[in-house]
Short mmCIF file of C-alpha atoms in Angstrom, two decimals:
data_model
loop_
_atom_site.label_atom_id
_atom_site.label_comp_id
_atom_site.label_asym_id
_atom_site.label_seq_id
_atom_site.Cartn_x
_atom_site.Cartn_y
_atom_site.Cartn_z
CA UNK A 125 -19.30 -87.64 253.16
CA UNK A 126 -20.87 -88.06 249.73
CA UNK A 127 -18.88 -89.16 246.73
CA UNK A 128 -19.00 -85.76 244.99
CA UNK A 129 -17.43 -84.06 247.97
CA UNK A 130 -14.76 -86.76 248.23
CA UNK A 131 -13.85 -86.25 244.57
CA UNK A 132 -13.66 -82.48 245.06
CA UNK A 133 -11.36 -82.82 248.08
CA UNK A 134 -9.15 -85.28 246.22
CA UNK A 135 -8.89 -82.93 243.24
CA UNK A 136 -7.86 -80.03 245.47
CA UNK A 137 -5.25 -82.22 247.16
CA UNK A 138 -3.81 -83.29 243.79
CA UNK A 139 -3.61 -79.69 242.58
CA UNK A 140 -1.91 -78.60 245.79
CA UNK A 141 0.64 -81.40 245.52
CA UNK A 142 1.32 -80.59 241.87
CA UNK A 143 1.86 -76.93 242.79
CA UNK A 144 4.32 -77.87 245.53
CA UNK A 145 6.27 -80.26 243.31
CA UNK A 146 6.30 -78.10 240.18
CA UNK A 147 9.81 -76.67 239.74
CA UNK A 148 9.95 -72.89 240.02
CA UNK A 149 11.70 -70.91 237.26
CA UNK A 150 14.28 -69.92 239.88
CA UNK A 151 15.24 -73.34 241.22
CA UNK A 152 15.96 -74.65 237.71
CA UNK A 153 18.42 -71.85 236.84
CA UNK A 154 21.86 -73.33 236.16
CA UNK A 155 24.63 -72.47 238.66
CA UNK A 156 22.21 -71.33 241.34
CA UNK A 157 24.97 -72.02 243.87
CA UNK A 158 27.47 -69.83 242.00
CA UNK A 159 30.38 -68.57 244.07
CA UNK A 160 31.10 -65.67 241.71
CA UNK A 161 31.30 -62.17 243.10
CA UNK A 162 29.71 -59.78 240.59
CA UNK A 163 26.38 -59.06 238.96
CA UNK A 164 26.96 -57.87 235.40
CA UNK A 165 24.47 -56.36 232.95
CA UNK A 166 25.63 -57.35 229.47
CA UNK A 167 23.96 -55.92 226.40
CA UNK A 168 23.59 -53.17 223.84
CA UNK A 169 22.37 -49.55 224.04
CA UNK A 170 19.38 -50.55 226.17
CA UNK A 171 21.87 -51.69 228.80
CA UNK A 172 24.34 -48.86 228.24
CA UNK A 173 21.52 -46.36 228.82
CA UNK A 174 21.55 -44.54 225.49
CA UNK A 175 19.14 -41.59 225.61
CA UNK A 176 19.49 -40.92 229.34
CA UNK A 177 22.03 -39.30 231.61
CA UNK A 178 24.70 -41.11 233.57
CA UNK A 179 23.14 -43.09 236.40
CA UNK A 180 19.75 -43.25 234.69
CA UNK A 181 20.43 -46.50 232.80
CA UNK A 182 18.42 -49.54 233.88
CA UNK A 183 21.38 -51.35 235.57
CA UNK A 184 22.02 -48.31 237.80
CA UNK A 185 18.33 -48.05 238.69
CA UNK A 186 18.14 -51.81 239.28
CA UNK A 187 21.18 -51.67 241.55
CA UNK A 188 19.40 -49.07 243.67
CA UNK A 189 16.16 -51.07 243.79
CA UNK A 190 17.92 -54.33 244.65
CA UNK A 191 20.56 -52.79 246.94
CA UNK A 192 23.14 -54.75 244.96
CA UNK A 193 26.10 -53.40 242.95
CA UNK A 194 25.74 -54.09 239.22
CA UNK A 195 28.50 -53.66 236.64
CA UNK A 196 27.27 -52.13 233.38
CA UNK A 197 28.81 -53.92 230.39
CA UNK A 198 26.48 -52.43 227.78
CA UNK A 199 27.82 -51.23 224.42
CA UNK A 200 25.61 -49.28 222.05
CA UNK A 201 25.24 -50.87 218.64
CA UNK A 202 26.14 -54.36 219.77
CA UNK A 203 24.69 -57.30 217.89
CA UNK A 204 24.75 -60.76 219.44
CA UNK A 205 27.83 -61.47 217.32
CA UNK A 206 29.84 -58.44 218.45
CA UNK A 207 28.74 -59.01 222.05
CA UNK A 208 29.94 -62.61 221.86
CA UNK A 209 33.33 -61.36 220.64
CA UNK A 210 33.82 -59.22 223.76
CA UNK A 211 32.24 -61.63 226.25
CA UNK A 212 35.53 -62.85 227.69
CA UNK A 213 37.10 -59.51 228.75
CA UNK A 214 33.85 -57.76 229.61
CA UNK A 215 32.16 -60.58 231.52
CA UNK A 216 34.02 -63.85 231.98
CA UNK A 217 37.17 -62.23 233.37
CA UNK A 218 35.20 -60.15 235.89
CA UNK A 219 34.25 -62.90 238.35
CA UNK A 220 30.56 -63.10 237.34
CA UNK A 221 27.88 -64.50 239.61
CA UNK A 222 24.78 -63.35 237.73
CA UNK A 223 24.84 -61.98 234.18
CA UNK A 224 21.78 -60.17 232.85
CA UNK A 225 21.87 -60.57 229.07
CA UNK A 226 19.91 -58.06 226.99
CA UNK A 227 20.63 -58.50 223.28
CA UNK A 228 18.88 -58.95 219.95
CA UNK A 229 17.53 -55.51 219.08
CA UNK A 230 20.34 -54.64 216.71
CA UNK A 231 20.14 -58.07 215.12
CA UNK A 232 16.51 -57.31 214.33
CA UNK A 233 17.28 -53.81 213.01
CA UNK A 234 20.07 -55.17 210.80
CA UNK A 235 17.92 -58.02 209.45
CA UNK A 236 20.21 -60.68 210.86
CA UNK A 237 18.50 -64.08 210.61
CA UNK A 238 16.79 -65.03 213.85
CA UNK A 239 18.52 -68.42 213.71
CA UNK A 240 21.87 -66.62 213.94
CA UNK A 241 20.64 -64.51 216.84
CA UNK A 242 19.45 -67.62 218.65
CA UNK A 243 22.71 -69.48 218.09
CA UNK A 244 24.73 -66.54 219.41
CA UNK A 245 22.51 -66.14 222.48
CA UNK A 246 22.89 -69.83 223.26
CA UNK A 247 26.67 -69.61 222.96
CA UNK A 248 26.74 -66.51 225.20
CA UNK A 249 24.64 -68.30 227.83
CA UNK A 250 26.75 -71.45 227.67
CA UNK A 251 30.04 -69.60 228.04
CA UNK A 252 28.72 -67.64 231.01
CA UNK A 253 27.46 -70.84 232.63
CA UNK A 254 30.75 -72.59 231.92
CA UNK A 255 32.39 -69.81 233.93
CA UNK A 256 30.11 -70.79 236.83
CA UNK A 257 27.59 -67.93 236.67
CA UNK A 258 23.81 -67.71 236.35
CA UNK A 259 22.14 -66.14 233.32
CA UNK A 260 19.10 -63.86 233.33
CA UNK A 261 17.82 -63.44 229.78
CA UNK A 262 15.83 -60.36 228.85
CA UNK A 263 13.18 -61.09 226.25
CA UNK A 264 11.85 -58.66 223.65
CA UNK A 265 9.01 -58.58 221.17
CA UNK A 266 9.94 -57.14 217.79
CA UNK A 267 7.47 -56.31 215.00
CA UNK A 268 8.29 -59.15 212.62
CA UNK A 269 5.80 -61.14 210.55
CA UNK A 270 8.35 -63.84 209.74
CA UNK A 271 10.19 -64.38 213.02
CA UNK A 272 8.85 -65.16 216.49
CA UNK A 273 11.31 -63.40 218.78
CA UNK A 274 9.27 -63.97 221.93
CA UNK A 275 9.24 -67.69 221.24
CA UNK A 276 12.96 -67.68 220.51
CA UNK A 277 13.86 -66.03 223.83
CA UNK A 278 11.57 -68.40 225.71
CA UNK A 279 13.10 -71.42 223.98
CA UNK A 280 16.67 -70.35 224.71
CA UNK A 281 15.87 -69.61 228.34
CA UNK A 282 14.15 -72.96 228.86
CA UNK A 283 16.69 -75.13 227.10
CA UNK A 284 19.76 -73.33 228.46
CA UNK A 285 18.30 -73.05 231.98
CA UNK A 286 18.28 -69.25 232.18
CA UNK A 287 15.79 -67.07 234.03
CA UNK A 288 13.63 -65.32 231.44
CA UNK A 289 12.15 -61.86 231.92
CA UNK A 290 9.85 -61.61 228.89
CA UNK A 291 8.62 -58.69 226.78
CA UNK A 292 10.65 -56.16 228.73
CA UNK A 293 9.80 -53.19 226.50
CA UNK A 294 6.04 -53.75 226.49
CA UNK A 295 4.32 -50.35 226.55
CA UNK A 296 7.61 -48.43 226.62
CA UNK A 297 8.57 -48.03 222.96
CA UNK A 298 4.94 -47.26 222.07
CA UNK A 299 4.72 -44.48 224.69
CA UNK A 300 6.33 -41.15 223.68
CA UNK A 301 6.57 -40.06 227.31
CA UNK A 302 8.92 -42.99 228.01
CA UNK A 303 11.19 -42.58 224.95
CA UNK A 304 14.22 -40.46 224.08
CA UNK A 305 13.91 -41.29 220.36
CA UNK A 306 12.15 -43.84 218.17
CA UNK A 307 13.82 -46.91 219.64
CA UNK A 308 15.36 -45.93 223.00
CA UNK A 309 13.79 -45.25 226.39
CA UNK A 310 14.40 -42.09 228.35
CA UNK A 311 15.13 -41.98 232.09
CA UNK A 312 11.53 -42.82 232.96
CA UNK A 313 11.56 -45.71 230.50
CA UNK A 314 14.76 -47.13 231.95
CA UNK A 315 13.29 -46.81 235.43
CA UNK A 316 10.31 -48.91 234.32
CA UNK A 317 12.66 -51.49 232.80
CA UNK A 318 14.54 -51.69 236.10
CA UNK A 319 11.30 -52.14 238.04
CA UNK A 320 10.28 -55.01 235.75
CA UNK A 321 13.61 -56.74 236.24
CA UNK A 322 13.79 -56.06 239.99
CA UNK A 323 11.09 -58.52 241.11
CA UNK A 324 12.38 -61.65 239.34
CA UNK A 325 15.99 -60.62 239.98
CA UNK A 326 15.32 -60.26 243.70
CA UNK A 327 13.70 -63.69 243.87
CA UNK A 328 16.66 -65.22 242.05
CA UNK A 329 19.07 -63.60 244.49
CA UNK A 330 17.09 -65.01 247.40
CA UNK A 331 17.14 -68.52 245.92
CA UNK A 332 20.83 -68.20 245.12
CA UNK A 333 21.67 -67.21 248.71
CA UNK A 334 19.83 -70.29 249.97
CA UNK A 335 21.76 -72.50 247.53
CA UNK A 336 25.21 -71.31 248.57
#
């Protein structure tokens, strides 16, 4: 075997080993072995399902796709601050196992500093994790020239050990056929949101079952 071929084989072996040893985004989620009982979707109008009929919100559609009951704790108009204020009764006291957090849109619309949004999201994640549950963080891209929201969601997810589902509204808010108004999806838009969450959520559930 010539030296070039030996080097090529060694390189492939190193890459394969690195791939096997590289931690997956699921295995690093905090509280993977959670003994909680409920999956809770916690957020604002995008979670509540504003602009669609009952049962057409993304948590209801996700529950059907994942064959898993999901409690909808979405409140239209919520900022990260107002959501944090109701976190205890709406989430922590409901035996959470996995909490899907979708917040930040109203902070952006109300010109709340991104540093405040980030601090509130971190506190929400930490309180949920302190209660023994996993956090799935929904990421959004907002049209700001001064604040990097995508980077902020990614940073919070990484440092607080949450599962990130990035840029959830990509192609939805810019498509009139998927919207009920200027900033909210319609039933078809919420269905697409649910489909985007379903894959990562299902993988997390599988990992979590193995960890119990």
